[in-house]
Coordinates of C-alpha atoms in Angstrom, one line a residue:
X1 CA -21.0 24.9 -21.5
X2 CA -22.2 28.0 -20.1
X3 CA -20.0 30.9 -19.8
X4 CA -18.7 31.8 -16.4
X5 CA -15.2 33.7 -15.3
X6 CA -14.0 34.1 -11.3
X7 CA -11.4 37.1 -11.0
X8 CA -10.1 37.9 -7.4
X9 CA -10.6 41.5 -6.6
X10 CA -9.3 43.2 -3.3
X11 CA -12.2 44.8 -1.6
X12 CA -10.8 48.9 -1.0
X13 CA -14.3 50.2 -1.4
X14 CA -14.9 48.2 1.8
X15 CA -14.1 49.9 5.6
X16 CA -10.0 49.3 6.3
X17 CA -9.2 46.7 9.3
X18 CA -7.7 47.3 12.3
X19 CA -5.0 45.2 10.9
X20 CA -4.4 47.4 8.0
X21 CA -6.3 44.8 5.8
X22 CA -8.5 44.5 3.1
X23 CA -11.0 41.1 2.1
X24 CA -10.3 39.6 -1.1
X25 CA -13.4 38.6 -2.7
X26 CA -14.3 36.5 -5.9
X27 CA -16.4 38.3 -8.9
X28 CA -17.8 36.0 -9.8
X29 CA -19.9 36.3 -13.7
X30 CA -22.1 33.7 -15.0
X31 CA -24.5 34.4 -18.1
X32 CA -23.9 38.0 -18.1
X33 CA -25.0 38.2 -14.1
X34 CA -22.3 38.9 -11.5
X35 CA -21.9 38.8 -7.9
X36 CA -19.0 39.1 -5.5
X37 CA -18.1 36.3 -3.1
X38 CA -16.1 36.6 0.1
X39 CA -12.7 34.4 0.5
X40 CA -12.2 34.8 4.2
X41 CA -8.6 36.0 3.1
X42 CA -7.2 39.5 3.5
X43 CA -4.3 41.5 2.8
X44 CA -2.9 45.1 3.1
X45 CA -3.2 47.2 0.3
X46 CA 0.5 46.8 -0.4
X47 CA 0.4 43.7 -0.3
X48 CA -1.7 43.0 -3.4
X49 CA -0.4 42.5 -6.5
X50 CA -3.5 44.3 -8.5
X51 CA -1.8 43.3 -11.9
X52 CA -2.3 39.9 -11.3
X53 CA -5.1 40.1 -8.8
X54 CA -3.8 38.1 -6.8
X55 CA -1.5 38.4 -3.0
X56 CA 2.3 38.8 -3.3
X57 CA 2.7 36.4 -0.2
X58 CA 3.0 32.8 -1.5
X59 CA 1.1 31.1 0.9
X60 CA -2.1 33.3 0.7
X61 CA -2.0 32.6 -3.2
X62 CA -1.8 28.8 -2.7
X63 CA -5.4 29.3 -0.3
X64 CA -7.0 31.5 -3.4
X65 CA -6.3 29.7 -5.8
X66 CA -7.5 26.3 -3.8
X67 CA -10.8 28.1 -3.1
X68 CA -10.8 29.1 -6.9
X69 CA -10.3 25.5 -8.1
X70 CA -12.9 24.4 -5.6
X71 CA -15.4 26.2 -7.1
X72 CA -14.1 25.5 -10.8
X73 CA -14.4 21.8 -10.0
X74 CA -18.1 22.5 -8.7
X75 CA -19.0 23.9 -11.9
X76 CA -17.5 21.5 -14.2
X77 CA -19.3 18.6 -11.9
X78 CA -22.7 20.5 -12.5
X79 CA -21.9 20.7 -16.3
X80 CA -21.5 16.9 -16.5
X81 CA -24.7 16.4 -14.2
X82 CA -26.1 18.5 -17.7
X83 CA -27.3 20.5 -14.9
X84 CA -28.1 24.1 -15.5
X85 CA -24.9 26.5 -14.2
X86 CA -26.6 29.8 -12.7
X87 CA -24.9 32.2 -10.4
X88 CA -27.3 31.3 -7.8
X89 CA -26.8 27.8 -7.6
X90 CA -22.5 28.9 -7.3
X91 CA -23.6 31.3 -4.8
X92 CA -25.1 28.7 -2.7
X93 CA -22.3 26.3 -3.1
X94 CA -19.5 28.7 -2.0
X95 CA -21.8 30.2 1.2
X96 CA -22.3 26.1 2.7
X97 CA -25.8 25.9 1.8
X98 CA -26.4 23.9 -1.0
X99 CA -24.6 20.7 -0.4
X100 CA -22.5 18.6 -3.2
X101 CA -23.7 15.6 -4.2
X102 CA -20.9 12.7 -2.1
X103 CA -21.3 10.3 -4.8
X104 CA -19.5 12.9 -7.3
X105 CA -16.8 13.1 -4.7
X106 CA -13.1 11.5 -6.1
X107 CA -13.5 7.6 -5.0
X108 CA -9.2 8.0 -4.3
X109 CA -10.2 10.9 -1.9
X110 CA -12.4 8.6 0.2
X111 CA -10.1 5.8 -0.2
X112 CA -7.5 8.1 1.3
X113 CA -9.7 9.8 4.3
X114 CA -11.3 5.5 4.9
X115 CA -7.2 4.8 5.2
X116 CA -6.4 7.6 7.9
X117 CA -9.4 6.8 9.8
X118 CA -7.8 3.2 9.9
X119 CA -4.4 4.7 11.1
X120 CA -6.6 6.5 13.4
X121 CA -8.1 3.7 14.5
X122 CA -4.6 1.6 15.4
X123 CA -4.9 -0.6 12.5
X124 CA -0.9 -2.0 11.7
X125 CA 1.0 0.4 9.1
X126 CA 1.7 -2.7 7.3
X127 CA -2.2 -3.4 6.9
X128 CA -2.4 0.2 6.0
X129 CA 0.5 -0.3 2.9
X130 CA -1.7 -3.1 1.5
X131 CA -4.5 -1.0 1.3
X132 CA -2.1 1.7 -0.4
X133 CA -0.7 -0.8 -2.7
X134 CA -4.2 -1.3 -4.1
X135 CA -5.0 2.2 -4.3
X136 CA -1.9 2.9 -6.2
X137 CA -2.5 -0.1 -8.6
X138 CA -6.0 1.4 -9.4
X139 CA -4.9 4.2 -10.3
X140 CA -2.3 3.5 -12.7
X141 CA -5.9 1.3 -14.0
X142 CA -7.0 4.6 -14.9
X143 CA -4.4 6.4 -16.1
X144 CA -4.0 9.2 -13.7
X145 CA -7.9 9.8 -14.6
X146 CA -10.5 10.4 -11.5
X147 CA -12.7 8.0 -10.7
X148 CA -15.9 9.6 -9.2
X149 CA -18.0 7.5 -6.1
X150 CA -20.5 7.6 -9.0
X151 CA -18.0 5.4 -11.5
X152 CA -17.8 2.6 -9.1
X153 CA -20.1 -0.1 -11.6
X154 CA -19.4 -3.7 -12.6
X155 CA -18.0 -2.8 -16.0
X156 CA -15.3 -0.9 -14.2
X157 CA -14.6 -3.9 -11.9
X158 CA -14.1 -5.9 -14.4
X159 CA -11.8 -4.0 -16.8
X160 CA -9.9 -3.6 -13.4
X161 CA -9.8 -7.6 -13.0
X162 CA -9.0 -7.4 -16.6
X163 CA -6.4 -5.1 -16.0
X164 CA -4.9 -7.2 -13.2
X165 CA -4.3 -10.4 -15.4
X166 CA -2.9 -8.5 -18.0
X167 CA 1.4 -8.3 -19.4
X168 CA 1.4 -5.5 -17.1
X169 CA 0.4 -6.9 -13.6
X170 CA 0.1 -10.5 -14.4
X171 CA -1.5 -11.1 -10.5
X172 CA -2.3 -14.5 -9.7
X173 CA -5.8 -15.3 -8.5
X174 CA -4.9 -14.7 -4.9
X175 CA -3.0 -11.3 -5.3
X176 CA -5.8 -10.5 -7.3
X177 CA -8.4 -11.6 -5.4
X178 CA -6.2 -9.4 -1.7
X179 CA -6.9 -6.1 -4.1
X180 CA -10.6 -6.9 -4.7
X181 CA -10.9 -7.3 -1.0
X182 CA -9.6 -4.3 -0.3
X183 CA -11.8 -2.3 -2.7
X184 CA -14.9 -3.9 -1.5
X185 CA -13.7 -3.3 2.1
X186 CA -13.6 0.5 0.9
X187 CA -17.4 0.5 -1.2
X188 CA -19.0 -1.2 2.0
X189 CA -17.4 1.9 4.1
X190 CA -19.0 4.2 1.5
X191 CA -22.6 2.8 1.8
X192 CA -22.2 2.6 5.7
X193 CA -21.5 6.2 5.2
X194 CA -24.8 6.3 3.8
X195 CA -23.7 7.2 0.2
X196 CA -25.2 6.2 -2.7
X197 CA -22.5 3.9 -4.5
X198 CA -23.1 0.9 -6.2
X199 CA -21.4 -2.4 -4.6
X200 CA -19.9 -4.9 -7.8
X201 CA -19.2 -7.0 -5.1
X202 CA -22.8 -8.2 -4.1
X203 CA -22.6 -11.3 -6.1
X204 CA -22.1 -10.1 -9.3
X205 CA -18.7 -10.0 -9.5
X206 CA -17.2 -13.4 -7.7
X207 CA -13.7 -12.4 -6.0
X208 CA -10.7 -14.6 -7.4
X209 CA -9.6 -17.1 -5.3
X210 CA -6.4 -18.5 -4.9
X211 CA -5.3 -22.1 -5.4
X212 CA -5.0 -24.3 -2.1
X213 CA -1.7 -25.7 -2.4
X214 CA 0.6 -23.1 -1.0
X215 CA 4.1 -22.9 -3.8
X216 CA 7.3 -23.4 -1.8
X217 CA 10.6 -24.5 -3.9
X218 CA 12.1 -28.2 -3.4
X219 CA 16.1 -28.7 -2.1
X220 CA 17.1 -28.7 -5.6
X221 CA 15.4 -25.2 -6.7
X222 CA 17.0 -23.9 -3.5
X223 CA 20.0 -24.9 -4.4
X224 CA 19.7 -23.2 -7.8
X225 CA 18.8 -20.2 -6.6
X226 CA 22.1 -20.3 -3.8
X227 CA 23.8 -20.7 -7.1
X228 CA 23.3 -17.3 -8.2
X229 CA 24.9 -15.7 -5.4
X230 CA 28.2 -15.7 -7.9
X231 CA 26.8 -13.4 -10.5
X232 CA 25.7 -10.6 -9.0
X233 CA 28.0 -7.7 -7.3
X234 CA 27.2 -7.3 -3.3
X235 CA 26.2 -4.2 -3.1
X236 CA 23.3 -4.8 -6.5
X237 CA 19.8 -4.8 -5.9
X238 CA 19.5 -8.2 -7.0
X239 CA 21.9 -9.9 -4.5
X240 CA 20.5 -8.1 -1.6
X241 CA 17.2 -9.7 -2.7
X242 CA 18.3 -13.0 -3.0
X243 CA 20.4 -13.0 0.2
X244 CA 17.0 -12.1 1.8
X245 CA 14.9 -14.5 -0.1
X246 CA 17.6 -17.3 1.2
X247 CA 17.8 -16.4 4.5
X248 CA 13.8 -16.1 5.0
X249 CA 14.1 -20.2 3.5
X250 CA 16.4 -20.7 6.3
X251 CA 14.4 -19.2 8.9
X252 CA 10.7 -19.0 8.2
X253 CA 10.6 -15.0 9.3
X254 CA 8.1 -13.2 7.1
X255 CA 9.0 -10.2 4.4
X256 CA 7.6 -7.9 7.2
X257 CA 10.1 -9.2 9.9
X258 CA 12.7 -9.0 7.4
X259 CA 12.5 -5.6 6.7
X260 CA 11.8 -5.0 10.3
X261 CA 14.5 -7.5 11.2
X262 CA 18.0 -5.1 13.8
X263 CA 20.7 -6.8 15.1
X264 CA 19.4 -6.2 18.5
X265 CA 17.4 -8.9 17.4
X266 CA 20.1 -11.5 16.5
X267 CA 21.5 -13.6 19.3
X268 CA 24.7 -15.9 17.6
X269 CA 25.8 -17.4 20.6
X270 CA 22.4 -18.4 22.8
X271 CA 21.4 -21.8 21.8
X272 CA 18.3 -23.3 20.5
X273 CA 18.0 -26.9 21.5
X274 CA 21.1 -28.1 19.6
X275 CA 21.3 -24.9 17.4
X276 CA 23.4 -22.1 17.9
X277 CA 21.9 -18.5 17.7
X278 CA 18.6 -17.4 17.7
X279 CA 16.5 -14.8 16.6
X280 CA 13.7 -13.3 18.9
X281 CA 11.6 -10.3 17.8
X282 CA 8.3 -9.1 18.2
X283 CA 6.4 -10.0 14.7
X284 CA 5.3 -6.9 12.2
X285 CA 2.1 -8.8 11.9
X286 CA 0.8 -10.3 14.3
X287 CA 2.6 -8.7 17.6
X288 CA 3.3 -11.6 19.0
X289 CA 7.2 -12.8 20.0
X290 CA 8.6 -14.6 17.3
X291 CA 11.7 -17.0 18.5
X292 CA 13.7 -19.4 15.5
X293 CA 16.9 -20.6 15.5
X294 CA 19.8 -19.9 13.2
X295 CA 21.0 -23.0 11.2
X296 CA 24.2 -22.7 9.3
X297 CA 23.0 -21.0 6.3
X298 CA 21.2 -18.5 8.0
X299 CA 23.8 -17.5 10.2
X300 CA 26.5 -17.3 7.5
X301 CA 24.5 -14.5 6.0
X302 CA 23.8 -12.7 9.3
X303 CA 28.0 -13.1 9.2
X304 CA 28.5 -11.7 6.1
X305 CA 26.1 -8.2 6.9
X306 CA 27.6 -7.9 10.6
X307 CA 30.5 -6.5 9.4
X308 CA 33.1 -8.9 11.8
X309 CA 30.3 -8.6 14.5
X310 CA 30.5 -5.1 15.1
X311 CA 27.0 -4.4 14.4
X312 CA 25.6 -6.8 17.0
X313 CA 23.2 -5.6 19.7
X314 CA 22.7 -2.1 17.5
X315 CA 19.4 -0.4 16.2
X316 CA 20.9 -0.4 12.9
X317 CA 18.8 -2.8 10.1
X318 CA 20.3 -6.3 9.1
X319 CA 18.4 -6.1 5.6
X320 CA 17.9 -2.7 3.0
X321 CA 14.3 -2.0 2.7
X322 CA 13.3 -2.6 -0.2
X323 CA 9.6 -2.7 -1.4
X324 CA 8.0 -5.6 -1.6
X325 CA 6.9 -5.1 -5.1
X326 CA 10.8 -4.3 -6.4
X327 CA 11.3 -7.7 -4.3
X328 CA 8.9 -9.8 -6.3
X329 CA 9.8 -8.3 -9.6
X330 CA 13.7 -9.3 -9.0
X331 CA 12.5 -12.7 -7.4
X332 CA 10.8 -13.2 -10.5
X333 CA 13.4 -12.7 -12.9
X334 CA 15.7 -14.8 -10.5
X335 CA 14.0 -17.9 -10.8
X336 CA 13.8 -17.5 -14.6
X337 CA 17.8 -17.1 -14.2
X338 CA 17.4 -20.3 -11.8
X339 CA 15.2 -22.2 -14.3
X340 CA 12.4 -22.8 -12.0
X341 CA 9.2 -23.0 -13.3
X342 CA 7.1 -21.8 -10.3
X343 CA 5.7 -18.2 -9.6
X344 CA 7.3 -17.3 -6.7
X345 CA 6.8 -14.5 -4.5
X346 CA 8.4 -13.9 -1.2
X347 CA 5.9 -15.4 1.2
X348 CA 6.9 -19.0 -0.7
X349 CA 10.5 -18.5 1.8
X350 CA 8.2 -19.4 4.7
X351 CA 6.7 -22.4 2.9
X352 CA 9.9 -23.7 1.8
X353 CA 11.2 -23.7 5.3
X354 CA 8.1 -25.4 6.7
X355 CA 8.4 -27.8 4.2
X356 CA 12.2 -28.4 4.7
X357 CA 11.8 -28.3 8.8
X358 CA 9.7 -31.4 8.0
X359 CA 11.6 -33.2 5.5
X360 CA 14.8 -33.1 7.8
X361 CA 12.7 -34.1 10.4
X362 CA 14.5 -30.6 12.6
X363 CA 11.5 -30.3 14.8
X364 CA 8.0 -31.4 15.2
X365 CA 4.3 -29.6 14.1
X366 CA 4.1 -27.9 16.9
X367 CA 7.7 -26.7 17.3
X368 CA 7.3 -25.6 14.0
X369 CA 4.1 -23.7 14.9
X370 CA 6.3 -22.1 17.7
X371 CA 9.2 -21.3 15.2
X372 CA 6.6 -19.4 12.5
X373 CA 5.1 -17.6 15.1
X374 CA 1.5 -19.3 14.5
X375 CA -1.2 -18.4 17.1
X376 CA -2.6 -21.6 16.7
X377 CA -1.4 -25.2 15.0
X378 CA -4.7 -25.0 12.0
X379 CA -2.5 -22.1 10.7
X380 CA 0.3 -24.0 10.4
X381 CA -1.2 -27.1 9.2
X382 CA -1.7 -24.8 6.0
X383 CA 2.0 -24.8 4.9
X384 CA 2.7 -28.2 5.6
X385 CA -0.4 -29.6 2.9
X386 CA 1.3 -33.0 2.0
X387 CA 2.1 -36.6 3.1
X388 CA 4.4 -36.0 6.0
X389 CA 5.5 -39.5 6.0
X390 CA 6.2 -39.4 1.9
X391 CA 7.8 -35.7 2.5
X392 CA 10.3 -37.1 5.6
X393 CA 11.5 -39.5 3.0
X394 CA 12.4 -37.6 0.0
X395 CA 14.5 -35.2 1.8
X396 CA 15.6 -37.4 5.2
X397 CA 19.3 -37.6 3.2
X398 CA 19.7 -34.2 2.5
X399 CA 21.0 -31.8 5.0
X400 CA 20.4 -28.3 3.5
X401 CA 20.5 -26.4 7.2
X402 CA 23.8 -27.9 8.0

C-alpha cells in the first residue's frame, strides 16, 4: 500500500475571522508530496487543542474526524481497486470533482437510504420491519463484515440461502423465500438507480417457495398447548407468549393486531350474533376494520389481563410487545414441550381458527371472510384448503370455543 498520513492543522498563518476563527485544514502527505485540504470547520485559537490537533469542543471533533474517515475509507477503496493512490486523485475526491464509484458504496447503506425512502413514501412501518428483519439477518450472514454493491454475485446468494437453512436460522422455504424477496426488491432499486450491480435473481438463483398447505394445529394439539399454561409463572416470557398464541387461535387477529391490539378495542358486553363481546379495530396490515367476536376462551384471557375490568376503554396495550422473532423462538420450544411435531410459527393461530370456525360449523365462508378481515373470499379460501364436509365432521362433537 502506498504511504499516506492526514494530520489536522489549524490554519493561523491564514487572515483571522470576524468571528475570532481560524479554518482547520487537512495536510494531507502521499508519496512524499503534500498538500493542505480545507474542512469547512473553524475554531478560535483557544479553542484548539494543538497537542492533539484536533478542537476541544466535542461535537466539532466528531465532524473532523468523520471527514477524516471519509477520506481514509476512499483511499483504502482505491487500494483494493489496485488503483494507483496519488495526492491528486485525494485532492479531487475531497474538492467534489472526481466522483466515487456507487457500486463500492456499502450495499447496507443503500438498503438503509431504499428503506427511508419507503417510510418516505407511506409504505406501513410493519412492511418497513420486514424489510429490517432481513437486513439484520444479512448481516449477522457476514459477520459484521461490509458487503460492497460490487459483492452482490450468485456465490454470495447462495452461501446466504445456505446460511438461511442452516442450525442457526433453520427458515423454512417460505421465510426463506419473504428474505430473498426483499433483497431482490432492494438489487432491482439499485439498477433502477442506474448502478452497476449484478442481479442473482434473474433466473439464476430460483427463490424458495413455500409449501401450499397452510400448518394450523388440530383440537387435540390445542389442547396440549392450553396444557402448558400450569408451568410457567405469569409474569415469564414464555406464558405471555402462549397466552397470545391461544388467544390469536381463538380469534383469528393477526401477530400485528395483537401487538397493536388496546382495550379501547375490546367490547365484552356488545354481542356478536349469539356471542358476547367483540373486538373491532382497524387492521396493522391492511387498514381495513377488522370486527370478531369473543368466544369463551378468548374472553377468559382478555379477563385475566383486564385487571377486574379496570382497564377497559383505555389506550393502555392488552398484550407486551414482544418481537416476533423472540415469539417464534418460544413458540418453538413450546410445541416441543407440547409434543407436536409441526413447525409452527405465529401466523398458524389464524389458520387454526379458520380451520376450527369450520369444523364447529360457528359461521359460514363468507362470515369467516368478514371475521379475518379478508378483502376478498380467494384469500380466505387459502386457509380453509381441505374437505369442508370431511373437516365439519371430525370436529362437529367438539366444542373448543365454548
Amino acid at each position: 500500500m502506498d504511504k499516506f498520513s492526514i494530520n489536522p492543522c489549524l490554519r493561523t498563518d491564514k487572515k483571522q475571522k470576524r468571528n475570532g476563527t481560524y479554518p482547520v485544514y487537512l495536510r494531507i502527505r502521499i508519496e512524499g508530496k503534500e498538500s493542505k485540504i480545507p474542512t469547512g470547520i473553524e475554531v478560535p485559537k483557544e479553542e484548539w487543542n494543538d497537542k492533539k490537533k484536533s478542537p476541544k469542543n466535542s461535537i466539532l471533533q466528531g465532524q473532523l474526524q468523520a471527514k477524516i474517515q471519509k477520506i481514509v475509507t476512499y483511499i483504502n477503496r482505491l487500494e483494493l481497486d489496485e488503483q494507483k493512490i496519488t495526492l491528486e486523485l485525494v485532492k479531487d475526491f475531497c474538492s467534489g470533482r472526481k466522483k466515487e464509484n456507487p457500486a463500492q458504496m456499502s450495499f447496507f447503506d443503500y438498503y438503509d437510504k431504499f428503506l427511508e425512502r419507503k417510510r418516505n413514501m407511506g409504505v406501513r412501518e410493519s412492511s418497513i420491519d420486514v424489510y429490517k428483519s432481513t437486513r439484520n439477518v444479512l448481516r449477522k450472514f457476514s459477520e459484521g463484515k461490509e458487503i460492497l454493491i460490487s459483492d452482490i454475485s450468485l456465490s454470495l446468494i447462495e452461501d446466504f440461502d445456505d446460511y438461511l437453512c442452516g442450525d442457526e436460522c433453520k427458515n423454512m422455504p417460505s421465510s426463506r423465500g419473504s428474505k430473498h424477496k426483499n433483497l431482490r426488491a432492494v438489487i432491482l432499486d439499485i439498477k433502477r438507480h442506474k448502478i452497476d450491480v449484478d442481479n442473482p435473481y434473474d433466473g439464476r438463483f430460483r427463490i424458495p417457495q413455500g409449501k401450499e398447505k397452510e400448518i394450523f394445529l388440530d383440537i387435540d394439539e390445542l389442547n396440549a398447548m392450553r396444557g402448558l399454561r400450569g408451568k410457567f409463572p405469569h409474569s415469564s416470557k414464555q406464558y405471555k407468549v402462549l397466552q397470545m398464541y391461544l388467544f390469536s387461535c381463538y380469534c383469528g387477529l393477526r401477530y400485528s393486531d395483537i401487538i397493536d391490539l388496546k382495550w379501547k378495542h375490546v367490547d365484552l358486553d356488545k354481542r356478536e350474533g349469539k356471542v358476547k363481546g367483540v373486538i373491532t379495530k382497524i387492521q396493522v396490515k391492511t387498514q381495513g376494520n377488522v370486527s370478531t367476536p369473543l368466544y369463551t376462551y378468548s374472553r377468559s384471557v382478555l379477563l385475566e389481563l383486564s385487571k377486574g375490568k379496570t382497564l377497559l376503554k383505555t389506550d393502555v396495550n392488552v398484550f407486551d410487545n414482544i418481537s416476533s422473532s423472540t415469539v417464534n423462538n418460544i413458540l418453538s420450544k413450546l410445541t416441543e414441550m407440547a409434543g407436536i411435531k409441526k413447525h409452527i410459527t405465529f401466523h398458524s393461530a389464524r389458520h387454526t381458527f379458520a380451520t376450527l370456525m369450520i369444523q364447529q360449523q360457528q359461521m359460514g365462508i363468507f362470515e369467516l371472510s368478514k371475521c379475518l378481515g379478508h378483502k376478498t373470499l380467494e384469500m380466505t379460501k387459502r386457509y380453509v384448503k381441505y374437505d369442508l364436509a370431511a373437516t365439519i365432521n371430525s370436529g362437529k362433537d367438539v366444542k373448543i370455543f365454548g
